[in-house]
Tab-separated table of C-alpha atoms in Angstrom:
chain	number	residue	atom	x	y	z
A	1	UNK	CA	44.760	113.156	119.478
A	2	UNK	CA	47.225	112.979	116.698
A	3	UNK	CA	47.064	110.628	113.569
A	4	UNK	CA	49.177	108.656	111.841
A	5	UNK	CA	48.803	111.155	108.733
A	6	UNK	CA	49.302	114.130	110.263
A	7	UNK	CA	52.416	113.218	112.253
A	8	UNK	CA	53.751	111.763	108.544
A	9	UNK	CA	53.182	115.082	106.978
A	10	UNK	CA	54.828	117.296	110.395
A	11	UNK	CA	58.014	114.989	109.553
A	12	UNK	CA	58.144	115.012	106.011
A	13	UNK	CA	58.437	119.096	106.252
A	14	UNK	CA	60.866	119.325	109.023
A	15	UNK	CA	62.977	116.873	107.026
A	16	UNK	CA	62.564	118.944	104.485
A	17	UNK	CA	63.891	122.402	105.951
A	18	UNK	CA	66.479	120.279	107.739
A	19	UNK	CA	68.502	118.763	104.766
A	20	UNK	CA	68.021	121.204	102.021
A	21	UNK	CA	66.301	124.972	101.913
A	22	UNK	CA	66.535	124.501	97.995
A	23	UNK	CA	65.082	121.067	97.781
A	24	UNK	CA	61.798	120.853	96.001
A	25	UNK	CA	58.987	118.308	96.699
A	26	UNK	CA	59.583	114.911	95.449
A	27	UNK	CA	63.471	116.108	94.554
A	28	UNK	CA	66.384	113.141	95.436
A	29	UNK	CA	69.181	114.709	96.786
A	30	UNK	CA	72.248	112.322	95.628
A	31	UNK	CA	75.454	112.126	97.806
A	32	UNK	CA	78.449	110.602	96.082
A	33	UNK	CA	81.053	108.341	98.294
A	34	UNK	CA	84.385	108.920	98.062
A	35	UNK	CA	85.993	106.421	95.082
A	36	UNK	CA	88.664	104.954	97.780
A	37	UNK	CA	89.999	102.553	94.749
A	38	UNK	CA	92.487	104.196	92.644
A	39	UNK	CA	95.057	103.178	90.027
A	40	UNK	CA	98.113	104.995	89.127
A	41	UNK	CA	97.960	106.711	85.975
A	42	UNK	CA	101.471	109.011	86.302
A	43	UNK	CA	104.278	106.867	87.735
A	44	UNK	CA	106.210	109.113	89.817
A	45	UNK	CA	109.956	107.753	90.553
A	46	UNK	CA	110.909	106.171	87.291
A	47	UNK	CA	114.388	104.105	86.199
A	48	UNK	CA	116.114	103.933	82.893
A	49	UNK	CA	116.733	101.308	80.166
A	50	UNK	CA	118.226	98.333	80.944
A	51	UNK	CA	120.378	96.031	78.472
A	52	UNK	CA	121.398	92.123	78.641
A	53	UNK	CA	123.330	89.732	76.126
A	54	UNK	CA	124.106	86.029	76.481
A	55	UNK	CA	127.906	84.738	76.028
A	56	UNK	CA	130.032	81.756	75.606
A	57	UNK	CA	128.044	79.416	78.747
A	58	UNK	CA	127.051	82.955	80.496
A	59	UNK	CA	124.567	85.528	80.397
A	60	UNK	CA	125.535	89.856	81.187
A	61	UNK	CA	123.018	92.125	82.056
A	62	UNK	CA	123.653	96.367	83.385
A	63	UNK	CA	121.363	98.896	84.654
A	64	UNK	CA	122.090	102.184	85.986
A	65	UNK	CA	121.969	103.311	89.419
A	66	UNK	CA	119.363	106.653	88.670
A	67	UNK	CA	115.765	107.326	89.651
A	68	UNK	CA	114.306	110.223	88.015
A	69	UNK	CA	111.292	112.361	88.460
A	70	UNK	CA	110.564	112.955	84.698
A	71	UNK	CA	113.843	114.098	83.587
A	72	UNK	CA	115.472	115.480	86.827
A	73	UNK	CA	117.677	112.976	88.604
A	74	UNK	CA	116.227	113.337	92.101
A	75	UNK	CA	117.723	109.683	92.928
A	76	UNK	CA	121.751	108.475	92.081
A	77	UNK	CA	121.782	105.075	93.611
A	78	UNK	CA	119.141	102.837	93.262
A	79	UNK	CA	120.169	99.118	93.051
A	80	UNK	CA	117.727	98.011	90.319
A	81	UNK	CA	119.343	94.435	90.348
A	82	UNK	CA	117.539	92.253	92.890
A	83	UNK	CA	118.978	89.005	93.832
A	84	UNK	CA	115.805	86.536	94.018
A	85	UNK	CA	118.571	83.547	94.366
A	86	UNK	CA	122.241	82.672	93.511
A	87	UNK	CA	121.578	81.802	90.049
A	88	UNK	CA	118.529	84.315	89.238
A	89	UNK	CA	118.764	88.395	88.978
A	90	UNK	CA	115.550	90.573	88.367
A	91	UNK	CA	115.525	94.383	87.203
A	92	UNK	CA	112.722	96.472	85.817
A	93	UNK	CA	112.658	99.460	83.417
A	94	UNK	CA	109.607	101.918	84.411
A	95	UNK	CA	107.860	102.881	88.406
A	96	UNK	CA	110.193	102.473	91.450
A	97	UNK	CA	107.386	101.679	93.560
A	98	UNK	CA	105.882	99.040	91.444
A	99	UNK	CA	109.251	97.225	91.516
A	100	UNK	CA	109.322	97.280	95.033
A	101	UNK	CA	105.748	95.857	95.194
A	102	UNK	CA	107.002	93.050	92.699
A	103	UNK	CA	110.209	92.670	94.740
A	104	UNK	CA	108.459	91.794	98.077
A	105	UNK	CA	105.884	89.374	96.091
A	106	UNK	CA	109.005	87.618	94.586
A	107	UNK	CA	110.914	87.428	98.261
A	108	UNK	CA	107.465	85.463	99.474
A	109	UNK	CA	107.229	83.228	96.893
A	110	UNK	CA	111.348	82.383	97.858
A	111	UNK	CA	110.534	81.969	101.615
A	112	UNK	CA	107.509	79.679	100.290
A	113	UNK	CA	109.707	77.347	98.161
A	114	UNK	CA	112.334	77.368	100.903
A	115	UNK	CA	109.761	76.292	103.511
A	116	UNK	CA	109.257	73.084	101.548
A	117	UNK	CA	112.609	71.777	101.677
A	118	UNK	CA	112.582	69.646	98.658
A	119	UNK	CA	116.111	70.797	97.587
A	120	UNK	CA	114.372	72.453	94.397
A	121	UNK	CA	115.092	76.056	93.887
A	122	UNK	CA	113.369	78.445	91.540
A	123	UNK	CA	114.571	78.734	88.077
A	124	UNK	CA	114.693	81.821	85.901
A	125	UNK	CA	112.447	80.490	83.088
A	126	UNK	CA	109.557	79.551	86.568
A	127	UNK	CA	110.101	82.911	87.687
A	128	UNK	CA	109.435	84.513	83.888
A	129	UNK	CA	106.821	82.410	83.523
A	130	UNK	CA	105.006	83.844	86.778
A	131	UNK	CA	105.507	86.969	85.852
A	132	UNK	CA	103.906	87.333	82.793
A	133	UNK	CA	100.824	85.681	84.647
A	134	UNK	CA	101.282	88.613	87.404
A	135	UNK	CA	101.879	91.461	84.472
A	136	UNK	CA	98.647	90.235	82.654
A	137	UNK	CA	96.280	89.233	85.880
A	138	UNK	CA	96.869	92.804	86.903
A	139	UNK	CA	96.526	94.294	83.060
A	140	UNK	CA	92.923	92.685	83.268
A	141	UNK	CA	92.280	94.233	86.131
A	142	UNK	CA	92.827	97.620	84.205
A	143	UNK	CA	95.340	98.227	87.218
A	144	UNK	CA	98.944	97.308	85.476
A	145	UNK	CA	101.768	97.295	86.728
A	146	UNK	CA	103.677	99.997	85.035
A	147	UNK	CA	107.639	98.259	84.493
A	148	UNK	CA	108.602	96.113	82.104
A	149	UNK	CA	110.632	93.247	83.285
A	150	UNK	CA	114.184	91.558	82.902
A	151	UNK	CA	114.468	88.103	83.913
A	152	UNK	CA	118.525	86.683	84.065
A	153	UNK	CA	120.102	83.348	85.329
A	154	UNK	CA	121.679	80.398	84.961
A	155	UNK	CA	120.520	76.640	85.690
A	156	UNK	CA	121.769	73.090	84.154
A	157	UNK	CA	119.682	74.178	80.801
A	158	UNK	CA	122.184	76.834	80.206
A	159	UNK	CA	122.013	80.619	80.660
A	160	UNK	CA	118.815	82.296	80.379
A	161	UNK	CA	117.504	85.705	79.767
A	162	UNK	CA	113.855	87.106	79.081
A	163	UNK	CA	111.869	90.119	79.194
A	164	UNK	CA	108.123	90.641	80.444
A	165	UNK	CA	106.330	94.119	79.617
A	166	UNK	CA	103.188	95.646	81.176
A	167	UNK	CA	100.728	94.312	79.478
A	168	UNK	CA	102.109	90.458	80.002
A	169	UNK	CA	103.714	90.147	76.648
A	170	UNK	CA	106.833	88.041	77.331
A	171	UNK	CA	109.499	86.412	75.088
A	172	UNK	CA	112.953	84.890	75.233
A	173	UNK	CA	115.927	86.317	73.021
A	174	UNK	CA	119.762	86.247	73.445
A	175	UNK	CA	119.936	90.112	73.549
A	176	UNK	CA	116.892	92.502	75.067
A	177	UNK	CA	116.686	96.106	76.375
A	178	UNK	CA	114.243	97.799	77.455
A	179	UNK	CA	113.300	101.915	77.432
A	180	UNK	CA	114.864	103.649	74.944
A	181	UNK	CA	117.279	100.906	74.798
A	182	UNK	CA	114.895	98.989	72.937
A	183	UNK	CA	115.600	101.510	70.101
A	184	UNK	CA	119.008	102.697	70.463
A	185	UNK	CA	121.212	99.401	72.166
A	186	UNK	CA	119.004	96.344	70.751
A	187	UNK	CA	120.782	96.458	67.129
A	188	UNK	CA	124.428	97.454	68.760
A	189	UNK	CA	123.797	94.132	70.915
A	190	UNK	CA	122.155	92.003	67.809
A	191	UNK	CA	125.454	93.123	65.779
A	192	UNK	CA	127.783	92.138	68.182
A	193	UNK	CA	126.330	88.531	69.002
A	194	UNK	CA	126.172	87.715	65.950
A	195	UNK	CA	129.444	89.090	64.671
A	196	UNK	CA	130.516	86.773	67.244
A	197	UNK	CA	128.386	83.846	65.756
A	198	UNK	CA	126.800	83.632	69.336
A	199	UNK	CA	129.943	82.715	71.030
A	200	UNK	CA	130.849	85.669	72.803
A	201	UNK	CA	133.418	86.024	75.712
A	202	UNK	CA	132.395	87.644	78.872
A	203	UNK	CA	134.648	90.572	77.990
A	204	UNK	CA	133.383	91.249	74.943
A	205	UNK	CA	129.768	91.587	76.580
A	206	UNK	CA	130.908	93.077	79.526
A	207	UNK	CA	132.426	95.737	76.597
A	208	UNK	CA	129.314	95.870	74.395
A	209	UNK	CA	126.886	96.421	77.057
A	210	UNK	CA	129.653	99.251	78.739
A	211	UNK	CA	129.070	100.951	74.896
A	212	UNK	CA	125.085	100.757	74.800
A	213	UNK	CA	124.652	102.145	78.577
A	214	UNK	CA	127.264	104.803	77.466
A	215	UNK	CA	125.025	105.689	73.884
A	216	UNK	CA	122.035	105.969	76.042
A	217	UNK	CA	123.487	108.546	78.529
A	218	UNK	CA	124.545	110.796	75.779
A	219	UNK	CA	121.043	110.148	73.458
A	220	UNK	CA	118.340	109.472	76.547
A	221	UNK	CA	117.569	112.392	79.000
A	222	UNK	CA	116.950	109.643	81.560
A	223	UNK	CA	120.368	107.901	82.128
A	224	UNK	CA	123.693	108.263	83.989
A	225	UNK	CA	127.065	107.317	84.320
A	226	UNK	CA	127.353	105.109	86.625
A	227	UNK	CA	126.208	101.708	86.048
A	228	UNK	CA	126.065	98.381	87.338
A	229	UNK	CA	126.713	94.486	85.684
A	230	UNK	CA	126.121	91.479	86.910
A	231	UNK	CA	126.597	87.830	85.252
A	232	UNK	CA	125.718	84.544	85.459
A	233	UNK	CA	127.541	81.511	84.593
A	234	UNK	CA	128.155	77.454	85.526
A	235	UNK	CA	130.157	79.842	88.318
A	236	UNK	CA	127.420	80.511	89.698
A	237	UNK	CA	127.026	77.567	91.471
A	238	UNK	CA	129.778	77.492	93.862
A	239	UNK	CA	130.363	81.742	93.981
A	240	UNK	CA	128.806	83.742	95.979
A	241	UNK	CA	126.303	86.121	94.503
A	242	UNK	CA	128.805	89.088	95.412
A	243	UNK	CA	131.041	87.962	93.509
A	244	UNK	CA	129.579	88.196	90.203
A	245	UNK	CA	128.539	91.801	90.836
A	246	UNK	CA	131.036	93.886	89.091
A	247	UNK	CA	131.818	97.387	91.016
A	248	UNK	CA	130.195	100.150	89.173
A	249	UNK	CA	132.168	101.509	86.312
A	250	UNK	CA	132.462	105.586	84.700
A	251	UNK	CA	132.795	106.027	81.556
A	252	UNK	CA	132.997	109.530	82.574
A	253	UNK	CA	135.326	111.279	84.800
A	254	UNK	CA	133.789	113.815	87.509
A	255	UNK	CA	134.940	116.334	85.454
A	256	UNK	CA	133.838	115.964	81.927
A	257	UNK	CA	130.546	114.547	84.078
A	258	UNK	CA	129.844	118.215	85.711
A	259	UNK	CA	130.801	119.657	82.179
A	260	UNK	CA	127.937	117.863	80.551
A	261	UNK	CA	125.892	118.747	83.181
A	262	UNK	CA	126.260	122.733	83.548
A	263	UNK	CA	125.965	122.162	80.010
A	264	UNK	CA	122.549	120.854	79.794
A	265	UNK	CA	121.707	123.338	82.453
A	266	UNK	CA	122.482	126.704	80.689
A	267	UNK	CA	120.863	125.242	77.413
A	268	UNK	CA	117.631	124.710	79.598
A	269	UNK	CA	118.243	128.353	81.208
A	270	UNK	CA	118.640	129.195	77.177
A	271	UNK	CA	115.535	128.111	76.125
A	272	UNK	CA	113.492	129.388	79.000
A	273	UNK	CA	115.026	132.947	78.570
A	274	UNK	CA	113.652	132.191	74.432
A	275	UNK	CA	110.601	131.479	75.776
A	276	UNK	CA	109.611	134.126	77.437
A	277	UNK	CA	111.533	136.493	75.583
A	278	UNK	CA	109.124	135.797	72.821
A	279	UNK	CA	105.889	135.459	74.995
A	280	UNK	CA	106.692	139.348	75.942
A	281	UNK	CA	107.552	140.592	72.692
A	282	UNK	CA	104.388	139.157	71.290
């Protein structure tokens, strides 16, 4: 008859030889599970800087049309300026995707204040406002959302325009950019508004943002010609949202455009035949 022990000790050998020839006695063998939550680290399809000013009872704001994969332009028409309402216009500088997921949140949250039929509609300082809660809730999480944020509109408080980044910092200013445009078009834009002592005509914004996009196509690598503007005004109200979309402007012509471009592209061609030129003479 066979014990209790003995049938314990057959077992614990056949165990043994069946998960591991190299296991020793007493030895844990430690199998990992796949990490299944993951947080993106390298954004993939990017956008470029985007630039805004307030006028006389309006507010201007132009993006370009260009996604990139680090400096190529895989993508040339991308329209970064979502409508959330008549009177509100959202664009982001940073991960395509991440825009997209924003974009669908911000669609919900319409459908859910549309469902309650209270004749209220959301307002662009509500909407900034949220979004700097959504930026930092998922910055907390360690999981950001990598874009920062442009927040334009118009309600019976005036015009309004604001800017959220990543990490949920968010402020209110009568001229922002974002990208490289933070750098490069932020003083053109501060110069202008307040050469004209904040009273600016839509033409002359329409004109000083045309200049900044134009300065960050020839200084940023991630930028093109083509661009789009939108504005909002006490027009607003009875327009439809078409109508305050201007129809995307060149300040290049096709030619000088594929000019630039073989240019660029037998520099590059250039400096890889430098490069390993001198990795084979040395």
């Amino acid at each position: 008859m066979l014990n209790i022990s003995d049938a314990m000790t057959s077992f614990e050998r056949n165990s043994i030889r069946s998960n591991d020839s190299t296991l020793e006695d007493h030895q844990v063998k430690i199998i990992k599970a796949p990490d299944f939550l993951t947080r993106t680290l390298y954004p993939m399809t990017t956008t470029a800087s985007v630039v805004g000013i307030k006028f006389n009872n309006g507010v201007a704001i132009a993006a370009d049309v260009g996604g990139y994969y680090g400096s190529l332009n895989r993508f040339k028409s991308l329209d970064r300026l979502y409508k959330v309402n008549n009177n509100i216009v959202m664009t982001t500088t940073g991960d395509y995707a991440d825009f997209q997921y924003m974009r669908e949140l911000i669609q919900q949250k319409v459908i859910s204040e549309e469902i309650l039929d209270d004749s209220f509609s959301l307002k662009a300082f509500s909407l900034h406002t949220w979004l700097t809660r959504l930026m930092y809730n998922r910055r907390s999480k360690f999981d950001p959302l990598w874009n920062n944020v442009i927040v334009a509109g118009y309600d019976n408080n005036g015009p309004f325009l604001g800017i959220v980044d990543k990490l949920g910092m968010s402020y209110e200013d009568s001229c922002v950019a974002t990208g490289m445009g933070g750098y490069l078009a932020t003083p053109l834009l501060r110069d202008v508004f307040e050469r004209g002592k904040g009273n600016l005509t839509k033409q002359e914004a329409h004109a000083a943002l045309q200049k900044c996009m134009e300065i960050l196509y020839y200084r940023d690598t991630q930028s093109l010609p083509k661009v789009n503007i939108y504005d909002f005004g006490p027009w607003s109200f009875t327009n439809c949202f078409n109508k305050n979309k201007i129809e995307p402007f060149r300040f290049l012509s096709d030619e000088l455009y594929l000019y630039y471009s073989a240019k660029q592209f037998l520099l590059a061609l250039l400096y890889l035949f430098n490069f390993f030129f001198r990795q084979a003479v040395d």
